[in-house]
Coordinates of C-alpha atoms and ligand atoms in Angstrom, one line a residue:
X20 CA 71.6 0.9 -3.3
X21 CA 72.0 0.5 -7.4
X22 CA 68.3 -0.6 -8.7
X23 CA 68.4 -3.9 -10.5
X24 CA 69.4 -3.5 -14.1
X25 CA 66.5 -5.3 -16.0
X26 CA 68.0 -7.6 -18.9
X27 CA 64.6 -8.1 -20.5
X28 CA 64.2 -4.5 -21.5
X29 CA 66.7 -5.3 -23.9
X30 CA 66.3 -8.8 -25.0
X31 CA 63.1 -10.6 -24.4
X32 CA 64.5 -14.3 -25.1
X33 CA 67.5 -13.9 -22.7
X34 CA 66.9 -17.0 -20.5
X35 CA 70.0 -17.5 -18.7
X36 CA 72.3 -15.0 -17.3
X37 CA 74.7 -14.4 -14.4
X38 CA 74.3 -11.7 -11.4
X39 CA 75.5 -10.7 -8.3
X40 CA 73.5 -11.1 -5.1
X41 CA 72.7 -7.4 -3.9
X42 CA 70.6 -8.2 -1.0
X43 CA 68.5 -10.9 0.5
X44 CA 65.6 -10.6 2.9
X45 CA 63.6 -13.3 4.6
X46 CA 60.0 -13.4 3.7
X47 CA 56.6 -13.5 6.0
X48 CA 56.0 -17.0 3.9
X49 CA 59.2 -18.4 4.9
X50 CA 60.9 -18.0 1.6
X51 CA 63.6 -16.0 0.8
X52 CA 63.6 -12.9 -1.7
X53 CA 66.7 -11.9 -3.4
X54 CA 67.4 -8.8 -5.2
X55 CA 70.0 -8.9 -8.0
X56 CA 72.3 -6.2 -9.5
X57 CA 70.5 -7.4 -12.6
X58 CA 68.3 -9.7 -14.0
X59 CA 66.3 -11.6 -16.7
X60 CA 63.1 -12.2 -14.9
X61 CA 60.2 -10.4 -15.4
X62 CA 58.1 -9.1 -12.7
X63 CA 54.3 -8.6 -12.1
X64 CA 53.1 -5.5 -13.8
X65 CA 50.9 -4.2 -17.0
X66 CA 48.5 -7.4 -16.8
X67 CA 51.3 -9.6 -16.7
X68 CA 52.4 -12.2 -14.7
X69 CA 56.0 -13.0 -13.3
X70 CA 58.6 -14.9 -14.5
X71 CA 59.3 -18.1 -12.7
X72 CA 62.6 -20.1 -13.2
X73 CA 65.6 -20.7 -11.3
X74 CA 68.9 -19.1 -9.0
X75 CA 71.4 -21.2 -9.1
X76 CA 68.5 -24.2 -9.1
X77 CA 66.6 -23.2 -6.7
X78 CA 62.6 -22.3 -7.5
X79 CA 61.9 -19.0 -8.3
X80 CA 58.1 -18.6 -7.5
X81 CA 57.6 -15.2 -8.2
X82 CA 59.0 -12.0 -9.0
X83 CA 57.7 -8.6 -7.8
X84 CA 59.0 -5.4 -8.6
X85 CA 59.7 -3.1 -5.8
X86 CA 60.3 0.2 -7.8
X87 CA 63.7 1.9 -6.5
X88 CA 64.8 -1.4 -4.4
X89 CA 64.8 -3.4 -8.1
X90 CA 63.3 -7.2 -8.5
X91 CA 62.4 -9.2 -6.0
X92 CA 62.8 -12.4 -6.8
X93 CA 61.3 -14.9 -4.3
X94 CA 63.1 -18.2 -4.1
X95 CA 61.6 -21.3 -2.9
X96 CA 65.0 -23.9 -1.3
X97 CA 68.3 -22.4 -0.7
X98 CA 68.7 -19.0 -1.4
X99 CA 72.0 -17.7 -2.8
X100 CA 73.9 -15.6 0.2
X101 CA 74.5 -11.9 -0.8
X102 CA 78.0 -10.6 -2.9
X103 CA 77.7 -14.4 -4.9
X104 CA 76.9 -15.2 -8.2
X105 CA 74.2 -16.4 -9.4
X106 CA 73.2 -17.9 -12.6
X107 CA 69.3 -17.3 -13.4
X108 CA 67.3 -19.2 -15.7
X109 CA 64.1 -17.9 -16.9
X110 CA 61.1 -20.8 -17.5
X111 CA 60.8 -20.4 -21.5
X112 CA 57.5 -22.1 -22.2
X113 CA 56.0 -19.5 -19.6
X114 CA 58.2 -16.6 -20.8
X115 CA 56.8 -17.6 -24.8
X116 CA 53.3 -18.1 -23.6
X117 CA 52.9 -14.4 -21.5
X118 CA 55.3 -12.8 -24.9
X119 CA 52.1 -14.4 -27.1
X120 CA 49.6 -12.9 -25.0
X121 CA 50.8 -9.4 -24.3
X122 CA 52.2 -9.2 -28.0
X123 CA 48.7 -10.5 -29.3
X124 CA 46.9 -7.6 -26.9
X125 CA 49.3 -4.6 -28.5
X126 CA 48.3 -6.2 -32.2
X127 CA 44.5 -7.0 -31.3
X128 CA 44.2 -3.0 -29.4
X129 CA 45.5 -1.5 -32.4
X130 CA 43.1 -3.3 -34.5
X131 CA 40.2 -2.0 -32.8
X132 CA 42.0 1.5 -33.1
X133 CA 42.9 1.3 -36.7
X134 CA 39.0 -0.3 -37.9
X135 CA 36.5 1.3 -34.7
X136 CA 38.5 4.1 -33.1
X137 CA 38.1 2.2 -30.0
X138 CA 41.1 2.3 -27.2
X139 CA 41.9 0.0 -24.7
X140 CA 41.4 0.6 -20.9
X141 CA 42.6 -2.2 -19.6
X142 CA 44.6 -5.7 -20.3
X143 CA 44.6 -8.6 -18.1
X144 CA 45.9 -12.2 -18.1
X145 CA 44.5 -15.0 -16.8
X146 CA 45.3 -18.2 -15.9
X147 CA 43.8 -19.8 -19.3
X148 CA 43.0 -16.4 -21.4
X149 CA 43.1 -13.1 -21.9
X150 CA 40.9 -9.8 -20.7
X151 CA 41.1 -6.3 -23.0
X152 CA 38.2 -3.6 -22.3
X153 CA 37.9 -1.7 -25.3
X154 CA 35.8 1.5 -25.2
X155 CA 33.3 0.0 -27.8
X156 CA 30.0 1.0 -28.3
X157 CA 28.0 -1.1 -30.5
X158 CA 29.8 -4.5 -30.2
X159 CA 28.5 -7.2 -32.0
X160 CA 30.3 -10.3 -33.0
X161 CA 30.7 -9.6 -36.6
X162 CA 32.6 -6.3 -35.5
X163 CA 34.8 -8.0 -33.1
X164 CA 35.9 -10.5 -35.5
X165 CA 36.6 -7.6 -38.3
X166 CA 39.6 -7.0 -35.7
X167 CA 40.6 -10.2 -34.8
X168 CA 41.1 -10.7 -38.3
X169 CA 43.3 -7.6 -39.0
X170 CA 45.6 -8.3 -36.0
X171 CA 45.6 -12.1 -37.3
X172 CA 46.8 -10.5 -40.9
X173 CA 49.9 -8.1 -39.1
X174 CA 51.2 -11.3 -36.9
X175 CA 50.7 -12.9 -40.8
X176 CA 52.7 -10.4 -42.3
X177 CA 55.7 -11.6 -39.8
X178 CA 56.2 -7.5 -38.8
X179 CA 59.6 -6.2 -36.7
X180 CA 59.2 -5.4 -33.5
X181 CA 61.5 -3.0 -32.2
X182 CA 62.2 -1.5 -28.6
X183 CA 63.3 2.8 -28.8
X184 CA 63.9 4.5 -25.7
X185 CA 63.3 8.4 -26.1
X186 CA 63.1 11.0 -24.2
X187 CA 59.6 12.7 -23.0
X188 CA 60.4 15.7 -25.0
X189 CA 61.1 12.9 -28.4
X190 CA 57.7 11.2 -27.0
X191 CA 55.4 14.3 -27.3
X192 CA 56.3 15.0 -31.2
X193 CA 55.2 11.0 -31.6
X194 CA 51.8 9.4 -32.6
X195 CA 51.2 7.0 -29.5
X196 CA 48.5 4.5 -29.7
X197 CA 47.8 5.4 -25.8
X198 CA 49.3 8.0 -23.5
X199 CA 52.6 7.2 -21.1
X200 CA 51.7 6.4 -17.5
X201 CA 54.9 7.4 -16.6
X202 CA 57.4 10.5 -16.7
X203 CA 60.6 11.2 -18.0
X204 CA 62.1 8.4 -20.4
X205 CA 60.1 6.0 -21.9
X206 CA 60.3 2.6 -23.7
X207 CA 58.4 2.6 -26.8
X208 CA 57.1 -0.6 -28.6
X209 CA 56.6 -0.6 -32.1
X210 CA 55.2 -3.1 -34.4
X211 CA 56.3 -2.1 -37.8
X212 CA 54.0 0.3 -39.9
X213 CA 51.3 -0.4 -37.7
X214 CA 51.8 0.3 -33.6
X215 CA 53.6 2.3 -31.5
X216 CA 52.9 2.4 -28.0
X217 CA 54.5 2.7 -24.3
X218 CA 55.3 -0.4 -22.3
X219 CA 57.6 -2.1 -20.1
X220 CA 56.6 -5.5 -20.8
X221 CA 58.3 -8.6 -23.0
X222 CA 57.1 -8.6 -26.4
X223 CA 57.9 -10.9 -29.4
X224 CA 61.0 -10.2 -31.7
X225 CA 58.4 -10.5 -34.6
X226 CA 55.1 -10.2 -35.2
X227 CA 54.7 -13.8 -36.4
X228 CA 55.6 -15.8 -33.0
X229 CA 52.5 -14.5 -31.9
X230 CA 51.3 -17.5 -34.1
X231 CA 47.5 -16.1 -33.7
X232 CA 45.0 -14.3 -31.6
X233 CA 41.5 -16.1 -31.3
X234 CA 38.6 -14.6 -29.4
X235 CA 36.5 -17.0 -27.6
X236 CA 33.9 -14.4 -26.8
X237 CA 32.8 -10.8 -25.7
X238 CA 30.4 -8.5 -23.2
X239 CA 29.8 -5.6 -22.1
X240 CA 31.2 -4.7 -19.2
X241 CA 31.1 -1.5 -16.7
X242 CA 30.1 0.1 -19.9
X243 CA 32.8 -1.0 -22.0
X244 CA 33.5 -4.2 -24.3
X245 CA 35.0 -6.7 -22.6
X246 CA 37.3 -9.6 -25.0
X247 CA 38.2 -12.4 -23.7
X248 CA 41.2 -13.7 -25.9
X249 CA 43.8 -16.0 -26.8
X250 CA 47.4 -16.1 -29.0
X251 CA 49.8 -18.4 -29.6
X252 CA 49.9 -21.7 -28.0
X253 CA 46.9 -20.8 -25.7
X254 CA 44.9 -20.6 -28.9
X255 CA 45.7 -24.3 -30.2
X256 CA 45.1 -25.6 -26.5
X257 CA 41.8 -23.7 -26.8
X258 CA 41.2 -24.9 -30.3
X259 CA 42.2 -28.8 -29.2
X260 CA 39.7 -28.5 -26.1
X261 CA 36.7 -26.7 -28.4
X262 CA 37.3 -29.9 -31.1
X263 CA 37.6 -32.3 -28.5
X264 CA 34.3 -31.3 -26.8
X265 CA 32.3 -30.5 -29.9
X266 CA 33.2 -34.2 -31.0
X267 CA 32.2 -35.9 -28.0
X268 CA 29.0 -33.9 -28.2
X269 CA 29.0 -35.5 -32.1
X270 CA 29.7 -38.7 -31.5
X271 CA 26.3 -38.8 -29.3
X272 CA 24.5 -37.3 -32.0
X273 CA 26.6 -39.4 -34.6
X274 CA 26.6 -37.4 -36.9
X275 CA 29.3 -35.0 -37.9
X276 CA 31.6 -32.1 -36.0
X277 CA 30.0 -29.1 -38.0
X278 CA 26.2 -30.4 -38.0
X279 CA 26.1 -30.8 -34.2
X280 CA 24.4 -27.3 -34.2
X281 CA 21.2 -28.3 -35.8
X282 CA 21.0 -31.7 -34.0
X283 CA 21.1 -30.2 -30.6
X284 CA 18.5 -27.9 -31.6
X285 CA 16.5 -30.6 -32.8
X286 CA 16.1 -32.4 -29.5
X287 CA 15.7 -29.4 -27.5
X288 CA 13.1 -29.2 -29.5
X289 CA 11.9 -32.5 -29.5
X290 CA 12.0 -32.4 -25.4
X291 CA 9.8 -29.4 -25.2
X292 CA 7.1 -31.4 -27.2
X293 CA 7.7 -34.3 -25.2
X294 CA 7.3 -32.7 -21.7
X295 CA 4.2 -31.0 -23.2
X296 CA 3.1 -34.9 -23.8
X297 CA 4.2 -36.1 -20.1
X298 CA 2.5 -32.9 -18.9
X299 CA -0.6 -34.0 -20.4
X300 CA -0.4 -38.0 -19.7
X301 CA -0.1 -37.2 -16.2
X302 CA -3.2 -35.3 -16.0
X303 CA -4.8 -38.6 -17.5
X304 CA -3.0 -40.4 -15.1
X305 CA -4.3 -38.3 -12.0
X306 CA -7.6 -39.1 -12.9
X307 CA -7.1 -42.5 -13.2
X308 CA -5.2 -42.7 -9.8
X309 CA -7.8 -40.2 -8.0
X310 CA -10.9 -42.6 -9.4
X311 CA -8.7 -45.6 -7.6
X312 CA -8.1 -43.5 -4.5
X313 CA -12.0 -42.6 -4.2
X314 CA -13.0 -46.1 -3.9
X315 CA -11.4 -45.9 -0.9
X316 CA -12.6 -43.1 1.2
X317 CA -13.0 -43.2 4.7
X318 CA -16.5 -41.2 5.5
X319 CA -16.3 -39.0 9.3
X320 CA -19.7 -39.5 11.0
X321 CA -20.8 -35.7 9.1
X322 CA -20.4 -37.8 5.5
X323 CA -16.8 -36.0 4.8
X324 CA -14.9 -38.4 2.5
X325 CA -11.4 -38.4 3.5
X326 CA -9.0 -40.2 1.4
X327 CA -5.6 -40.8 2.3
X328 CA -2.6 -42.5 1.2
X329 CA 1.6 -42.8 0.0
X330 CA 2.3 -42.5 -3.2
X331 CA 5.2 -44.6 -4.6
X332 CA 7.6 -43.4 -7.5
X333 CA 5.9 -40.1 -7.8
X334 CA 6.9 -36.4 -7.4
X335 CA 5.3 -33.3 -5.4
X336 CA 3.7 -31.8 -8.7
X337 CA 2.1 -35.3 -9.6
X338 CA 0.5 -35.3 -6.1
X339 CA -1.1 -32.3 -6.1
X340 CA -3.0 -33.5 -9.9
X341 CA -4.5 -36.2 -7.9
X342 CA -5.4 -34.0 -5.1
X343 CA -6.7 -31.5 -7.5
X344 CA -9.1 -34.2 -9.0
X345 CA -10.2 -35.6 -5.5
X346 CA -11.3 -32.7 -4.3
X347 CA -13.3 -31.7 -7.4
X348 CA -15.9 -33.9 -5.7
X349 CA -18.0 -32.4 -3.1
X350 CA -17.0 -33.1 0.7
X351 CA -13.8 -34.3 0.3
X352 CA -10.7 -33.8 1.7
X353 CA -7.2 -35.3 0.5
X354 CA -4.2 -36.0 2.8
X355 CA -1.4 -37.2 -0.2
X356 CA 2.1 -38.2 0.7
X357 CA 4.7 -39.4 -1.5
X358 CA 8.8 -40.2 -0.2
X359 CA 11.2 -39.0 -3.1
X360 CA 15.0 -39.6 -2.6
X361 CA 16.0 -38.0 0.5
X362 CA 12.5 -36.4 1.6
X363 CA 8.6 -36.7 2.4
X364 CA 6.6 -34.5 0.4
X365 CA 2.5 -33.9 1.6
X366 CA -0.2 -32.5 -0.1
X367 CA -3.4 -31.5 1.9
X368 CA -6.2 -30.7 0.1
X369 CA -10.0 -30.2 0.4
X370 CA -13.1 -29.6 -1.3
X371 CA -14.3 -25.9 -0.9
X372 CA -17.8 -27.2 0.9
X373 CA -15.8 -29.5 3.1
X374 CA -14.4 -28.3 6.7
X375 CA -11.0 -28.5 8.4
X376 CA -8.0 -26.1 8.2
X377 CA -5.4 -27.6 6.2
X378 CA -2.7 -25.6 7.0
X379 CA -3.0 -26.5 10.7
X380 CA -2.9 -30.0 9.9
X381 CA 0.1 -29.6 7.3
X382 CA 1.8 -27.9 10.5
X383 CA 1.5 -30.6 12.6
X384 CA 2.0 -33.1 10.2
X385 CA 5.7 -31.5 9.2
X386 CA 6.4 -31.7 12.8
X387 CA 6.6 -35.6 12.6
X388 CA 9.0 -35.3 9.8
X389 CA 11.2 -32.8 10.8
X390 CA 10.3 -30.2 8.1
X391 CA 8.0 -27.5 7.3
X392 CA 5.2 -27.0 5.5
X393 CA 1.8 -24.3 4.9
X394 CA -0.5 -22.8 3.0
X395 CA -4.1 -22.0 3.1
X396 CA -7.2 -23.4 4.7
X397 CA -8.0 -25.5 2.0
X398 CA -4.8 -26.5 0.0
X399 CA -1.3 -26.7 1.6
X400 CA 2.2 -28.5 1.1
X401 CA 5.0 -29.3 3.1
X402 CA 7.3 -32.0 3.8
X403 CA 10.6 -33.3 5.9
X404 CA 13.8 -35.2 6.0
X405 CA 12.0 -37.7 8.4
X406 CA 10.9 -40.1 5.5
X407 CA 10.2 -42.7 8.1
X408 CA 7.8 -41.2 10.0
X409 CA 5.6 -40.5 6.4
X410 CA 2.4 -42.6 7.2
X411 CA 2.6 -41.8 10.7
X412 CA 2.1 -37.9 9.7
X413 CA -0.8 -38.7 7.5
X414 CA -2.5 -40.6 10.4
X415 CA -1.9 -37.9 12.6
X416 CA -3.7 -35.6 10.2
X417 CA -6.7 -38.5 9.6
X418 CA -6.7 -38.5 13.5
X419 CA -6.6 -34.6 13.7
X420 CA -9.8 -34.5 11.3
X421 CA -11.7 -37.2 13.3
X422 CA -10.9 -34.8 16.6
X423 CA -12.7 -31.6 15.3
Ligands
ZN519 ZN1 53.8 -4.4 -24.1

């Protein structure tokens, strides 16, 4: 069977053509895949993604290339029966988009070549961005953007891009930015006076439909650099959503787009000092509600002071202040509960002269509300999902104590 001929080789802003059917083939998915005697679309391969577009009107979802058997191309509808003709028609905002990226990532690798000495290992792109990892050492930002900028000057500079095919032999007398990962003859890419590499992929006819190539950030990776990129439209979507974002972050600070910075490290600021402030208040506050609590103490017939009680609109840490300052006074013991949104919270605490496990009684006490809950004998916490049942596991505790 002839291999599909593969029109984008040739010219990578050929969107409609005509084809005979070769061979169709049902797929596991339901849909049909339809190999042509040749074809536009361009399948997965070298970190890019398929065409998609349409046979005779029908959706092409994908494209995948199956080596000697040619293109798949996987149609969505009515498929085309075999020895017609077709008429294809490649999706051009996708087509442009994947030509910006993959151009960009031959511009951008050869940047880090040209400035650092630093190949590419691998390219990838993703649904919203782009993926290189560069064998680069000592990344910092400064050095990334060095070669951003030179691969933003050569798409600038509105370079030719021109397609050779040569033979290996030809090849091996040639400068190639990285080595051929395949044999015999090869398709060479070269970006005027600055790149010339192996690939099989669609690439601008110039250097300046790239638009530009912004880099939105960088790690290391598996001991490489890892970029994260974007070119051509991508980078004005990414440049709309950046401005939109940093503005509505402005607008709360009113003040202006660039100053947003400072601001928002202004009031991170000013919230560490004010949590330092609520820290401290609350330990005022614990005393105050701990000298309230006291007044009401229960006293067991061996003069233990037991004082329990709910806490309203208060959290776990708050509860275990209070505790804290109750059981600073001799023979006491503290049984604290307090509901927050969805769960009881306990604190039992006592007095290091006073008697009583309270881990055994936080145990049985977590029981009521459905939850768990330890520590040691004479501090533990727990609490439940049975909020309910709160005041009932605080009496049971009291009751506990008046037992032993
Ligand atoms: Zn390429």
């Amino acid at each position: 069977m002839p291999t599909t001929e593969r029109l984008y080789y040739n010219d990578s802003h050929l969107i409609e053509f005509e084809a005979r059917v070769i061979d169709v083939t049902e797929r596991v998915s339901g849909w049909t895949a339809v190999v042509l005697d040749r074809t536009a679309f361009y399948p997965t391969g070298g970190g890019q993604p398929s065409d998609t577009g349409t046979l005779n009107g029908s959706r092409v979802v994908e494209c995948i290339d199956d080596g000697e058997r040619g293109v798949l191309h996987v149609v969505q509808g009515f498929a085309p029966a075999r020895e017609t003709i077709v008429a294809g028609r490649i999706d051009w905002a996708r087509r442009l988009d994947h030509m910006q990226q993959h151009t960009g990532q031959h511009i951008l690798s050869q940047a880090f070549v040209k400035l650092f000495n630093a190949p590419t290992k691998s390219f990838r792109v993703l649904e919203s961005s782009c993926e290189i990892d560069i064998e680069l050492n000592s990344p910092t930002t400064e050095i990334v953007e060095r070669a951003v900028e030179l691969a933003n000057n050569v798409v600038w500079e509105d370079r030719a891009i021109a397609i050779h095919n040569v033979t290996a032999a030809e090849a091996a007398e040639m400068t190639l930015r990285k080595e051929p990962s395949r044999e015999g003859e090869l398709r060479l890419i070269e970006i005027e006076g600055f790149d010339l590499t192996p690939c099989g992929g669609t690439h601008a006819y110039r250097t300046g439909e790239v638009g530009m190539i912004a880099m939105r950030s960088w790690e290391r990776a598996k001991g490489m650099t890892r970029v994260e990129f974007v070119a051509g439209t991508r980078a004005l979507t990414d440049y709309r959503r950046a401005n939109r974002s940093a503005r509505e972050v402005a607008a709360l600070f009113s003040c202006g787009r660039d100053d947003m910075a400072q601001h928002a490290a202004q009031l991170v600021e000013e919230n560490k000092e004010l949590r330092r402030q609520v820290r401290a208040l609350e330990e005022v506050a614990a005393g105050v509600e701990a000298a309230r609590l006291s007044v009401s103490a229960a006293t067991l017939t061996d003069g233990t002071r037991v004082i329990s009680d709910v806490l309203e609109n208060r959290d776990a840490e708050f509860l275990k202040k209070v505790a804290h300052a109750l059981i600073a006074h001799p023979h006491t013991i503290a049984l604290l509960g307090v509901r927050e949104k969805d769960a009881a919270k306990l604190v039992f605490a006592r007095s290091a002269d006073a008697r009583g496990d309270m881990n055994v009684l936080m145990r049985e006490a977590c029981a009521l509300l459905d939850g768990r809950g330890g520590g040691k004998p004479d501090m533990a916490q727990g609490g439940g999902k049975n909020v309910v049942k709160l005041e009932d596991a605080i009496d049971r505790a009291v009751a506990l104590l008046g037992q032993s």
